[in-house]
């Protein structure tokens, strides 16, 4: 039996699913992210996107250097709504001073 | 490769994808051109809300048709588009808002929508933990819902490919050629020419620029709207919550993944097609969310981003033919394009092939009087 290899741990996306989408003709990280959600979880793709880039490179014989990474989105580490909301108040106070 | 199609569509957002799909189902050969990747524009940046609660009769009619389509889209596209009829709850914190909603409800009921103005107690029954301070009640419809914009758009595009069509990604349209008063071809950034007697401008926030390529001045201006998504948690409630106070916000929990996704309308508006994310939003949006629902305070924000609302002077889209023969527009969606997409796609496909559609889009026409405003935008 073939072992299931999870590439995106946050969103539980397997290598098999990713290769299937690459073979359908989706060859950019930006598209694969939007189809499979890999890179949309807690780690923001830090661990999976480089691996997926290598898969794209392998299946399309495309140099790794040509594969563009999706935009990094703030906050780079998850922060609680309540903490951000308080930060807003302190920002406001600073502005008024 | 064959460089001639029946229809060329500019833009692979929901509008281009849906319009292309219904045209290709009518056996037309459709080429879609996208300067980046599908959903690069507003569609991939929206929060997936779908509602028929509008104050404009045509919008209500279009949305009843769209909701019909969304509810059968899984079978149509053979893909889980994550349609979920969780409803929409518009909160009224002022007498004026309440009156606006009550007026709209009268109209919505004429179209058979199950909308009611409910008390603050009922609001907090539907949304447990809702802060009812100053709340006068809400306009609630269980008929509204949510779906996944990526799944819907990619699903339609796959459908176009199955019907002989083609999607050209990372290919920007730079020029549109006319023969006499009629469109005849487009030229890409790779300097290739593709021919079709019909061209559809579905370029979203960039629709005005595409109009300029044929000398048409479309009153469509993008404005920046920001959004964020939180980590997932167990299901807390069903509907999209809309708080239209000047410092309100809208958000919904994805019924499938459990993430909360939301945004607000900045005051003053933020014109232009810039898509940078601001620290103001990253702190202001959480404040507004936590004020409405204090128990969300422990949920963590994963990501923030920005997208465009494509605004017209009256808050309604521009859909249909133009003075340039063969040149159609479907743009200026004013923040409603995802939900309008399926119905407008179907109706425009009928308009292009048969010269008329089952719901008349006359009021969304290019040369209408733009002074009547949509009140629930
Ligand atoms: C934060 C936010 C929240 C929203 N929430 C909702 C919601 O809950 N419900 C809802 O219905 N709507 C919502 N919207 C609005 C909705 O996202 C848009 O109205 C809709 O996506 C517009 O779709 P479109 O296909 O017209 O445009 P787009 O999705 O922008 O597609 C246009 C495409 O055209 C391409 N393009 C442009 N110029 C060219 C060119 N020269 N050559 C080739 N391609 C080109 C672009 O790259 C782009 O991909 C929201 C928007 C934002 C920003």
Short mmCIF file of C-alpha atoms and ligand atoms in Angstrom, two decimals:
data_model
loop_
_atom_site.label_atom_id
_atom_site.label_comp_id
_atom_site.label_asym_id
_atom_site.label_seq_id
_atom_site.Cartn_x
_atom_site.Cartn_y
_atom_site.Cartn_z
CA UNK A 1 0.00 0.00 0.00
CA UNK A 2 1.25 3.46 -0.91
CA UNK A 3 1.77 5.72 2.08
CA UNK A 4 -0.12 9.02 2.08
CA UNK A 5 2.33 11.89 2.26
CA UNK A 6 0.94 15.08 3.79
CA UNK A 7 2.65 18.15 2.33
CA UNK A 8 0.57 20.94 3.87
CA UNK A 9 0.10 19.96 7.50
CA UNK A 10 -2.10 22.91 8.45
CA UNK A 11 -4.74 22.17 5.81
CA UNK A 12 -3.96 18.46 5.43
CA UNK A 13 -3.18 18.42 1.73
CA UNK A 14 -1.42 15.35 0.34
CA UNK A 15 1.30 15.02 -2.27
CA UNK A 16 -1.09 13.00 -4.41
CA UNK A 17 -3.68 15.83 -4.45
CA UNK A 18 -1.02 18.39 -5.36
CA UNK A 19 0.44 16.29 -8.17
CA UNK A 20 -3.04 15.72 -9.55
CA UNK A 21 -3.66 19.48 -9.78
CA UNK A 22 -0.21 20.08 -11.33
CA UNK A 23 -1.01 17.46 -13.97
CA UNK A 24 -4.31 19.24 -14.71
CA UNK A 25 -2.16 22.14 -15.89
CA UNK A 26 -2.00 24.40 -12.82
CA UNK A 27 1.65 25.28 -12.57
CA UNK A 28 1.85 28.29 -10.25
CA UNK A 29 1.91 28.28 -6.47
CA UNK A 30 -0.71 31.02 -6.55
CA UNK A 31 -3.20 28.78 -8.37
CA UNK A 32 -2.48 25.65 -6.36
CA UNK A 33 -2.87 27.58 -3.11
CA UNK A 34 -6.31 28.76 -4.19
CA UNK A 35 -7.48 25.37 -5.39
CA UNK A 36 -6.25 23.23 -2.50
CA UNK A 37 -5.86 25.76 0.36
CA UNK A 38 -2.25 24.70 0.97
CA UNK A 39 -0.42 27.63 2.52
CA UNK A 40 -3.63 29.15 3.91
CA UNK A 41 -3.29 27.66 7.39
CA UNK A 42 -1.50 28.60 10.59
CA UNK A 43 2.03 28.51 9.19
CA UNK A 44 1.09 30.54 6.07
CA UNK A 45 2.87 28.06 3.82
CA UNK A 46 6.28 28.35 5.43
CA UNK A 47 6.76 24.59 5.39
CA UNK A 48 4.69 23.43 2.39
CA UNK A 49 5.20 26.06 -0.31
CA UNK A 50 8.91 25.31 -0.90
CA UNK A 51 8.07 21.60 -1.21
CA UNK A 52 5.25 22.32 -3.66
CA UNK A 53 7.58 24.58 -5.64
CA UNK A 54 9.93 21.59 -6.01
CA UNK A 55 7.04 19.41 -7.19
CA UNK A 56 6.05 22.00 -9.82
CA UNK A 57 9.66 22.22 -10.92
CA UNK A 58 9.94 18.43 -11.18
CA UNK A 59 6.73 17.80 -13.12
CA UNK A 60 7.11 20.74 -15.49
CA UNK A 61 10.89 20.66 -15.91
CA UNK A 62 10.89 24.32 -14.87
CA UNK A 63 13.86 25.76 -12.94
CA UNK A 64 13.00 26.35 -9.28
CA UNK A 65 14.20 29.95 -9.59
CA UNK A 66 11.33 30.70 -12.02
CA UNK A 67 8.61 29.73 -9.57
CA UNK A 68 7.04 32.75 -7.90
CA UNK A 69 5.92 32.60 -4.29
CA UNK A 70 2.55 34.05 -3.20
CA UNK A 71 2.55 37.37 -1.35
CA UNK A 72 3.28 36.99 2.38
CA UNK A 73 0.32 38.29 4.35
CA UNK A 74 0.49 39.98 7.75
CA UNK A 75 0.41 39.18 10.61
CA UNK A 76 3.14 36.65 9.90
CA UNK A 77 2.28 34.81 13.10
CA UNK A 78 -1.35 34.39 14.22
CA UNK A 79 -2.40 37.03 16.80
CA UNK A 80 -5.65 37.00 18.80
CA UNK A 81 -8.42 39.44 17.80
CA UNK A 82 -8.64 40.69 21.38
CA UNK A 83 -4.96 41.61 21.45
CA UNK A 84 -5.09 43.39 18.11
CA UNK A 85 -8.22 45.26 19.24
CA UNK A 86 -6.36 46.59 22.30
CA UNK A 87 -3.41 47.55 20.20
CA UNK A 88 -5.81 49.70 18.21
CA UNK A 89 -6.64 51.71 21.34
CA UNK A 90 -3.01 52.28 22.21
CA UNK A 91 -2.34 53.35 18.62
CA UNK A 92 -5.16 55.86 18.86
CA UNK A 93 -3.84 57.22 22.14
CA UNK A 94 -0.41 57.73 20.63
CA UNK A 95 -1.94 59.58 17.70
CA UNK A 96 -3.81 61.96 20.00
CA UNK A 97 -0.79 62.79 22.07
CA UNK B 1 -2.90 26.90 -32.69
CA UNK B 2 -6.25 28.19 -33.83
CA UNK B 3 -6.42 31.89 -33.08
CA UNK B 4 -10.12 32.37 -33.73
CA UNK B 5 -12.90 32.02 -31.17
CA UNK B 6 -16.59 32.87 -31.08
CA UNK B 7 -16.18 34.96 -27.95
CA UNK B 8 -13.14 36.46 -26.24
CA UNK B 9 -13.45 37.27 -22.55
CA UNK B 10 -11.05 39.60 -20.78
CA UNK B 11 -10.62 38.64 -17.13
CA UNK B 12 -10.82 35.31 -15.27
CA UNK B 13 -12.69 36.41 -12.17
CA UNK B 14 -16.18 35.17 -11.35
CA UNK B 15 -17.76 37.36 -14.06
CA UNK B 16 -15.50 36.20 -16.90
CA UNK B 17 -15.65 32.59 -15.75
CA UNK B 18 -19.44 32.41 -15.35
CA UNK B 19 -20.19 34.33 -18.57
CA UNK B 20 -17.71 32.15 -20.47
CA UNK B 21 -19.19 28.99 -19.02
CA UNK B 22 -22.78 29.72 -20.06
CA UNK B 23 -21.62 30.80 -23.52
CA UNK B 24 -19.56 27.65 -23.94
CA UNK B 25 -22.58 25.57 -22.89
CA UNK B 26 -24.35 27.09 -25.86
CA UNK B 27 -21.60 25.51 -27.98
CA UNK B 28 -19.71 28.74 -28.57
CA UNK B 29 -15.93 28.55 -28.53
CA UNK B 30 -14.73 30.75 -25.69
CA UNK B 31 -11.22 32.09 -25.06
CA UNK B 32 -10.61 33.69 -21.66
CA UNK B 33 -7.59 35.95 -21.21
CA UNK B 34 -6.22 36.63 -17.72
CA UNK B 35 -3.25 38.87 -17.04
CA UNK B 36 -2.32 36.93 -13.87
CA UNK B 37 -4.07 33.78 -12.62
CA UNK B 38 -7.79 33.09 -12.14
CA UNK B 39 -9.08 34.89 -9.02
CA UNK B 40 -6.10 37.27 -8.95
CA UNK B 41 -8.56 40.19 -8.94
CA UNK B 42 -11.44 40.99 -6.60
CA UNK B 43 -12.93 37.52 -6.78
CA UNK B 44 -10.05 35.91 -4.91
CA UNK B 45 -10.17 38.67 -2.31
CA UNK B 46 -13.86 38.68 -1.45
CA UNK B 47 -15.55 37.08 1.53
CA UNK B 48 -18.01 34.86 -0.35
CA UNK B 49 -21.30 36.31 0.88
CA UNK B 50 -24.49 35.73 -1.14
CA UNK B 51 -27.77 37.51 -0.45
CA UNK B 52 -31.05 38.54 -2.04
CA UNK B 53 -31.68 41.29 0.52
CA UNK B 54 -31.44 44.37 -1.68
CA UNK B 55 -33.43 47.56 -2.05
CA UNK B 56 -33.44 47.52 -5.87
CA UNK B 57 -35.98 45.25 -7.64
CA UNK B 58 -33.62 44.16 -10.40
CA UNK B 59 -30.89 43.23 -7.89
CA UNK B 60 -33.42 41.13 -5.97
CA UNK B 61 -34.53 39.37 -9.17
CA UNK B 62 -30.95 38.74 -10.27
CA UNK B 63 -30.06 37.38 -6.83
CA UNK B 64 -33.06 35.04 -6.70
CA UNK B 65 -31.79 33.62 -9.99
CA UNK B 66 -28.19 33.46 -8.68
CA UNK B 67 -29.22 31.66 -5.50
CA UNK B 68 -31.12 29.14 -7.61
CA UNK B 69 -27.92 28.55 -9.58
CA UNK B 70 -25.65 28.39 -6.49
CA UNK B 71 -27.88 25.75 -4.96
CA UNK B 72 -27.45 23.45 -7.98
CA UNK B 73 -23.86 24.35 -8.84
CA UNK B 74 -22.34 21.30 -7.16
CA UNK B 75 -24.08 19.04 -9.67
CA UNK B 76 -23.65 21.41 -12.60
CA UNK B 77 -19.87 21.73 -12.14
CA UNK B 78 -19.27 18.41 -10.44
CA UNK B 79 -17.39 20.15 -7.67
CA UNK B 80 -18.12 21.12 -4.07
CA UNK B 81 -18.54 24.89 -4.31
CA UNK B 82 -19.32 25.06 -0.58
CA UNK B 83 -22.73 26.67 -1.01
CA UNK B 84 -24.39 26.94 2.37
CA UNK B 85 -27.70 28.66 3.05
CA UNK B 86 -26.82 30.11 6.46
CA UNK B 87 -28.67 33.40 5.99
CA UNK B 88 -27.76 37.08 6.42
CA UNK B 89 -28.52 39.28 9.40
CA UNK B 90 -28.41 43.07 8.86
CA UNK B 91 -28.27 44.83 12.23
CA UNK B 92 -30.13 48.10 12.82
CA UNK B 93 -28.64 50.38 15.47
CA UNK B 94 -30.59 53.51 14.47
CA UNK B 95 -34.22 54.28 13.71
CA UNK B 96 -33.19 55.41 10.26
CA UNK B 97 -31.52 52.08 9.44
CA UNK B 98 -34.54 50.25 10.80
CA UNK B 99 -36.84 52.24 8.51
CA UNK B 100 -34.60 51.54 5.49
CA UNK B 101 -34.73 47.82 6.25
CA UNK B 102 -38.49 47.81 6.83
CA UNK B 103 -39.02 49.53 3.46
CA UNK B 104 -36.70 47.05 1.73
CA UNK B 105 -38.42 44.10 3.41
CA UNK B 106 -41.76 45.21 1.92
CA UNK B 107 -40.19 45.08 -1.53
CA UNK B 108 -38.33 41.81 -0.88
CA UNK B 109 -41.58 40.19 0.27
CA UNK B 110 -43.22 41.11 -3.02
CA UNK B 111 -40.66 38.81 -4.60
CA UNK B 112 -41.51 36.07 -2.12
CA UNK B 113 -38.37 36.29 0.02
CA UNK B 114 -38.65 34.96 3.58
CA UNK B 115 -37.23 38.14 5.17
CA UNK B 116 -38.34 39.41 8.58
CA UNK B 117 -37.40 42.27 10.86
CA UNK B 118 -36.54 40.50 14.09
CA UNK B 119 -36.09 41.74 17.67
CA UNK B 120 -32.72 42.06 19.43
CA UNK B 121 -33.64 38.94 21.47
CA UNK B 122 -34.19 36.96 18.28
CA UNK B 123 -30.93 38.33 16.85
CA UNK B 124 -29.03 37.02 19.85
CA UNK B 125 -30.81 33.68 19.60
CA UNK B 126 -29.52 33.30 16.02
CA UNK B 127 -26.10 34.71 16.93
CA UNK B 128 -25.43 33.61 20.52
CA UNK B 129 -23.27 36.08 22.42
CA UNK B 130 -24.14 39.02 20.14
CA UNK B 131 -23.67 42.38 21.85
CA UNK B 132 -27.18 43.90 21.75
CA UNK B 133 -26.20 47.34 23.07
CA UNK B 134 -28.10 50.00 21.07
CA UNK B 135 -29.51 47.28 18.86
CA UNK B 136 -33.06 47.88 17.57
CA UNK B 137 -33.30 44.59 15.73
CA UNK B 138 -32.27 43.16 12.41
CA UNK B 139 -33.35 42.27 8.91
CA UNK B 140 -32.92 38.51 8.71
CA UNK B 141 -33.28 36.15 5.78
CA UNK B 142 -32.44 32.44 5.98
CA UNK B 143 -32.55 32.37 2.17
CA UNK B 144 -29.11 34.02 1.83
CA UNK B 145 -25.80 32.19 2.18
CA UNK B 146 -22.14 31.72 1.33
CA UNK B 147 -19.96 29.84 -1.16
CA UNK B 148 -16.27 29.46 -1.97
CA UNK B 149 -15.21 31.96 -4.68
CA UNK B 150 -12.17 29.90 -5.71
CA UNK B 151 -14.17 26.69 -6.12
CA UNK B 152 -16.94 28.44 -8.07
CA UNK B 153 -14.56 30.29 -10.41
CA UNK B 154 -12.18 27.40 -11.08
CA UNK B 155 -15.22 25.14 -11.51
CA UNK B 156 -16.68 27.38 -14.22
CA UNK B 157 -13.27 27.67 -15.93
CA UNK B 158 -12.82 23.88 -15.98
CA UNK B 159 -16.28 23.72 -17.55
CA UNK B 160 -15.20 26.13 -20.31
CA UNK B 161 -12.20 23.89 -21.06
CA UNK B 162 -14.49 20.85 -21.30
CA UNK B 163 -16.56 22.69 -23.91
CA UNK B 164 -13.60 23.32 -26.30
CA UNK B 165 -12.69 26.65 -24.72
CA UNK B 166 -9.30 27.80 -23.52
CA UNK B 167 -7.99 29.84 -20.58
CA UNK B 168 -4.86 31.90 -21.29
CA UNK B 169 -3.30 32.73 -17.91
CA UNK B 170 -0.48 35.23 -17.42
CA UNK B 171 -1.58 36.86 -20.69
CA UNK B 172 -2.58 40.51 -20.65
CA UNK B 173 -4.75 42.14 -23.30
CA UNK B 174 -3.03 45.30 -24.51
CA UNK B 175 -5.06 46.26 -27.54
CA UNK B 176 -8.48 45.71 -29.09
CA UNK B 177 -8.81 46.05 -32.84
CA UNK B 178 -11.95 47.25 -34.57
CA UNK B 179 -12.99 46.74 -38.15
CA UNK B 180 -15.22 49.69 -38.85
CA UNK B 181 -17.49 50.02 -35.80
CA UNK B 182 -17.14 46.33 -34.91
CA UNK B 183 -14.65 44.52 -32.67
CA UNK B 184 -12.50 42.00 -34.50
CA UNK B 185 -9.44 40.99 -32.46
CA UNK B 186 -7.32 41.45 -29.34
CA UNK B 187 -3.55 41.73 -29.01
CA UNK B 188 -1.76 40.27 -26.00
CA UNK B 189 1.37 41.36 -24.14
CA UNK B 190 3.17 38.59 -26.03
CA UNK B 191 2.15 40.45 -29.18
CA UNK B 192 -0.13 37.68 -30.37
CA UNK B 193 -3.45 38.44 -32.03
CA UNK B 194 -6.65 36.48 -31.36
CA UNK B 195 -9.88 36.99 -33.30
CA UNK B 196 -13.54 36.97 -32.31
CA UNK B 197 -16.69 38.89 -33.32
CA UNK B 198 -17.66 39.27 -29.66
CA UNK B 199 -15.48 40.58 -26.83
CA UNK B 200 -16.62 40.74 -23.19
CA UNK B 201 -14.99 43.19 -20.81
CA UNK B 202 -14.96 41.31 -17.48
CA UNK B 203 -11.83 42.98 -16.16
CA UNK B 204 -13.28 43.95 -12.76
CA UNK B 205 -11.34 46.85 -11.22
CA UNK B 206 -9.52 47.32 -14.54
CA UNK B 207 -12.70 47.43 -16.66
CA UNK B 208 -12.38 51.16 -17.27
CA UNK B 209 -8.92 50.65 -18.81
CA UNK B 210 -10.28 47.92 -21.09
CA UNK B 211 -13.11 50.27 -22.12
CA UNK B 212 -10.53 52.89 -23.05
CA UNK B 213 -8.99 50.42 -25.53
CA UNK B 214 -12.11 50.91 -27.69
CA UNK B 215 -12.57 54.57 -26.80
CA UNK B 216 -15.40 53.94 -24.34
CA UNK B 217 -15.54 55.84 -21.06
CA UNK B 218 -17.01 53.53 -18.38
CA UNK B 219 -17.88 55.14 -15.02
CA UNK B 220 -16.18 52.40 -12.97
CA UNK B 221 -13.69 53.33 -10.26
CA UNK B 222 -11.96 50.86 -7.96
CA UNK B 223 -11.79 51.45 -4.20
CA UNK B 224 -9.65 49.53 -1.78
CA UNK B 225 -11.42 47.28 0.71
CA UNK B 226 -9.49 45.19 3.20
CA UNK B 227 -10.27 41.85 4.68
CA UNK B 228 -8.99 39.29 7.17
CA UNK B 229 -9.42 35.66 8.08
CA UNK B 230 -9.09 34.05 11.50
CA UNK B 231 -8.15 30.57 12.55
CA UNK B 232 -10.94 28.01 12.57
CA UNK B 233 -13.10 27.10 15.54
CA UNK B 234 -16.26 25.07 16.16
CA UNK B 235 -19.39 26.44 14.48
CA UNK B 236 -20.70 29.39 16.50
CA UNK B 237 -23.57 30.60 14.27
CA UNK B 238 -24.84 30.51 10.68
CA UNK B 239 -25.52 33.89 9.06
CA UNK B 240 -23.30 36.62 7.71
CA UNK B 241 -23.56 39.51 10.17
CA UNK B 242 -23.74 42.97 8.62
CA UNK B 243 -23.23 46.00 10.84
CA UNK B 244 -23.60 49.11 8.66
CA UNK B 245 -22.67 51.63 11.37
CA UNK B 246 -19.90 54.01 10.23
CA UNK B 247 -17.51 51.90 12.30
CA UNK B 248 -19.28 48.60 11.68
CA UNK B 249 -18.13 45.54 9.79
CA UNK B 250 -19.39 42.33 8.15
CA UNK B 251 -18.23 38.82 8.79
CA UNK B 252 -19.25 35.21 8.44
CA UNK B 253 -17.98 31.88 9.65
CA UNK B 254 -17.16 29.46 6.87
CA UNK B 255 -19.58 26.63 7.58
CA UNK B 256 -17.13 24.02 6.34
CA UNK B 257 -13.70 25.08 7.57
CA UNK B 258 -14.78 27.10 10.63
CA UNK B 259 -12.65 30.16 9.74
CA UNK B 260 -14.15 33.63 10.25
CA UNK B 261 -13.72 35.98 7.31
CA UNK B 262 -14.71 39.61 7.25
CA UNK B 263 -14.21 43.17 6.11
CA UNK B 264 -15.56 46.70 6.46
CA UNK B 265 -16.24 49.70 4.26
CA UNK B 266 -13.67 52.40 5.01
CA UNK B 267 -14.83 55.96 5.63
CA UNK B 268 -13.78 58.01 3.76
CA UNK B 269 -13.48 55.67 0.79
CA UNK B 270 -10.06 54.72 -0.46
CA UNK B 271 -9.92 55.23 -4.23
CA UNK B 272 -7.45 53.57 -6.59
CA UNK B 273 -6.41 50.03 -7.45
CA UNK B 274 -3.59 49.78 -4.88
CA UNK B 275 -3.80 46.55 -2.91
CA UNK B 276 -1.50 47.08 0.05
CA UNK B 277 -2.70 45.93 3.47
CA UNK B 278 -2.79 48.50 6.30
CA UNK B 279 -2.01 48.24 10.00
CA UNK B 280 -5.06 50.42 10.67
CA UNK B 281 -7.29 47.68 9.32
CA UNK B 282 -5.42 44.96 11.20
CA UNK B 283 -6.29 46.61 14.51
CA UNK B 284 -9.57 48.35 13.64
CA UNK B 285 -11.32 45.28 12.21
CA UNK B 286 -10.62 43.15 15.32
CA UNK B 287 -11.95 45.98 17.51
CA UNK B 288 -15.20 46.07 15.54
CA UNK B 289 -15.56 42.27 15.49
CA UNK B 290 -14.87 41.88 19.19
CA UNK B 291 -17.27 44.71 20.02
CA UNK B 292 -20.08 42.85 18.26
CA UNK B 293 -19.09 39.43 19.52
CA UNK B 294 -16.83 39.62 22.60
CA UNK B 295 -16.32 35.86 22.68
CA UNK B 296 -14.29 36.04 19.46
CA UNK B 297 -11.46 37.82 21.28
CA UNK B 298 -9.38 34.67 21.70
CA UNK B 299 -9.52 33.73 18.01
CA UNK B 300 -6.32 34.41 16.16
CA UNK B 301 -6.02 36.35 12.91
CA UNK B 302 -4.19 34.35 10.26
CA UNK B 303 -4.01 36.72 7.31
CA UNK B 304 -5.08 40.11 6.04
CA UNK B 305 -5.18 41.36 2.45
CA UNK B 306 -6.81 44.00 0.29
CA UNK B 307 -9.00 43.92 -2.79
CA UNK B 308 -11.16 46.24 -4.85
CA UNK B 309 -14.81 47.18 -4.95
CA UNK B 310 -15.49 48.32 -8.50
CA UNK B 311 -17.82 51.28 -7.94
CA UNK B 312 -20.30 52.90 -10.33
CA UNK B 313 -22.08 56.18 -9.54
CA UNK B 314 -25.34 54.45 -8.46
CA UNK B 315 -23.98 51.30 -6.82
CA UNK B 316 -25.27 48.95 -9.52
CA UNK B 317 -23.30 47.04 -12.15
CA UNK B 318 -22.96 47.82 -15.85
CA UNK B 319 -23.98 44.84 -17.94
CA UNK B 320 -24.79 44.47 -21.61
CA UNK B 321 -24.06 45.80 -25.08
CA UNK B 322 -22.27 49.08 -25.82
CA UNK B 323 -22.20 51.47 -28.80
CA UNK B 324 -19.25 49.43 -30.14
CA UNK B 325 -20.70 46.50 -32.06
CA UNK B 326 -19.68 43.18 -30.47
CA UNK B 327 -18.21 44.82 -27.35
CA UNK B 328 -20.04 43.83 -24.15
CA UNK B 329 -19.39 44.92 -20.58
CA UNK B 330 -20.06 43.09 -17.34
CA UNK B 331 -18.28 45.03 -14.63
CA UNK B 332 -18.64 47.65 -11.92
CA UNK B 333 -20.08 45.11 -9.51
CA UNK B 334 -19.84 47.47 -6.49
CA UNK B 335 -18.89 44.80 -3.99
CA UNK B 336 -21.55 42.31 -5.13
CA UNK B 337 -19.85 40.64 -8.06
CA UNK B 338 -19.32 37.22 -6.58
CA UNK B 339 -22.98 36.73 -5.75
CA UNK B 340 -24.24 38.39 -8.95
CA UNK B 341 -21.78 36.41 -11.09
CA UNK B 342 -23.68 33.19 -11.83
CA UNK B 343 -26.97 34.90 -12.78
CA UNK B 344 -25.34 37.74 -14.70
CA UNK B 345 -23.20 35.20 -16.55
CA UNK B 346 -26.24 33.24 -17.61
CA UNK B 347 -28.31 36.32 -18.52
CA UNK B 348 -25.48 37.94 -20.48
CA UNK B 349 -24.89 34.69 -22.38
CA UNK B 350 -28.56 34.80 -23.42
CA UNK B 351 -28.32 38.46 -24.32
CA UNK B 352 -25.26 37.84 -26.51
CA UNK B 353 -26.68 34.83 -28.33
CA UNK B 354 -30.38 35.68 -28.49
CA UNK B 355 -30.46 39.45 -28.11
CA UNK B 356 -32.61 39.20 -24.96
CA UNK B 357 -32.57 37.65 -21.50
CA UNK B 358 -35.32 36.19 -19.27
CA UNK B 359 -34.73 39.01 -16.76
CA UNK B 360 -34.26 42.33 -18.57
CA UNK B 361 -30.91 43.94 -17.72
CA UNK B 362 -32.02 47.28 -19.18
CA UNK B 363 -31.61 49.02 -15.80
CA UNK B 364 -27.96 47.91 -15.66
CA UNK B 365 -27.29 49.21 -19.14
CA UNK B 366 -24.30 51.29 -20.08
CA UNK B 367 -26.29 54.41 -20.92
CA UNK B 368 -28.73 54.49 -17.99
CA UNK B 369 -29.35 57.40 -15.67
CA UNK B 370 -26.88 56.85 -12.83
CA UNK B 371 -28.60 59.04 -10.23
CA UNK B 372 -30.73 56.35 -8.44
CA UNK B 373 -28.73 54.81 -5.61
CA UNK B 374 -28.80 51.28 -4.16
CA UNK B 375 -29.54 51.71 -0.44
CA UNK B 376 -28.26 48.36 0.81
CA UNK B 377 -24.78 48.45 -0.64
C1 LIG C 1 -12.83 42.59 0.73
C2 LIG C 1 -13.90 42.28 -0.28
C3 LIG C 1 -15.05 41.59 0.10
C4 LIG C 1 -16.04 41.27 -0.83
N1 LIG C 1 -17.11 40.53 -0.43
C5 LIG C 1 -18.03 40.14 -1.33
C6 LIG C 1 -19.10 39.29 -0.97
O1 LIG C 1 -19.21 38.86 0.19
N2 LIG C 1 -20.00 38.92 -1.93
C7 LIG C 1 -19.91 39.36 -3.21
O2 LIG C 1 -20.74 39.01 -4.03
N3 LIG C 1 -18.89 40.18 -3.59
C8 LIG C 1 -17.96 40.57 -2.68
N4 LIG C 1 -16.93 41.39 -3.07
C9 LIG C 1 -16.93 41.93 -4.44
C10 LIG C 1 -16.45 40.91 -5.44
O3 LIG C 1 -15.21 40.37 -5.02
C11 LIG C 1 -16.28 41.54 -6.81
O4 LIG C 1 -17.38 42.35 -7.14
C12 LIG C 1 -16.15 40.47 -7.88
O5 LIG C 1 -15.16 39.54 -7.52
C13 LIG C 1 -15.84 41.06 -9.22
O6 LIG C 1 -15.57 40.02 -10.11
P1 LIG C 1 -15.01 40.32 -11.55
O7 LIG C 1 -14.92 39.01 -12.24
O8 LIG C 1 -15.79 41.42 -12.15
O9 LIG C 1 -13.56 40.97 -11.29
P2 LIG C 1 -12.17 40.30 -10.88
O10 LIG C 1 -12.34 39.15 -9.99
O11 LIG C 1 -11.31 41.41 -10.41
O12 LIG C 1 -11.64 39.74 -12.24
C14 LIG C 1 -11.11 40.57 -13.24
C15 LIG C 1 -9.90 39.89 -13.82
O13 LIG C 1 -9.49 40.58 -14.99
C16 LIG C 1 -8.11 40.47 -15.11
N5 LIG C 1 -7.62 41.52 -16.01
C17 LIG C 1 -7.67 42.86 -15.81
N6 LIG C 1 -7.14 43.51 -16.87
C18 LIG C 1 -6.77 42.55 -17.77
C19 LIG C 1 -6.16 42.60 -19.05
N7 LIG C 1 -5.82 43.76 -19.63
N8 LIG C 1 -5.91 41.43 -19.69
C20 LIG C 1 -6.24 40.23 -19.10
N9 LIG C 1 -6.82 40.15 -17.89
C21 LIG C 1 -7.08 41.29 -17.23
C22 LIG C 1 -7.63 40.64 -13.68
O14 LIG C 1 -6.34 40.12 -13.48
C23 LIG C 1 -8.70 39.91 -12.88
O15 LIG C 1 -8.34 38.58 -12.55
C24 LIG C 1 -15.91 41.70 -2.16
C25 LIG C 1 -14.77 42.40 -2.56
C26 LIG C 1 -13.76 42.68 -1.64
C27 LIG C 1 -12.54 43.41 -2.10
#
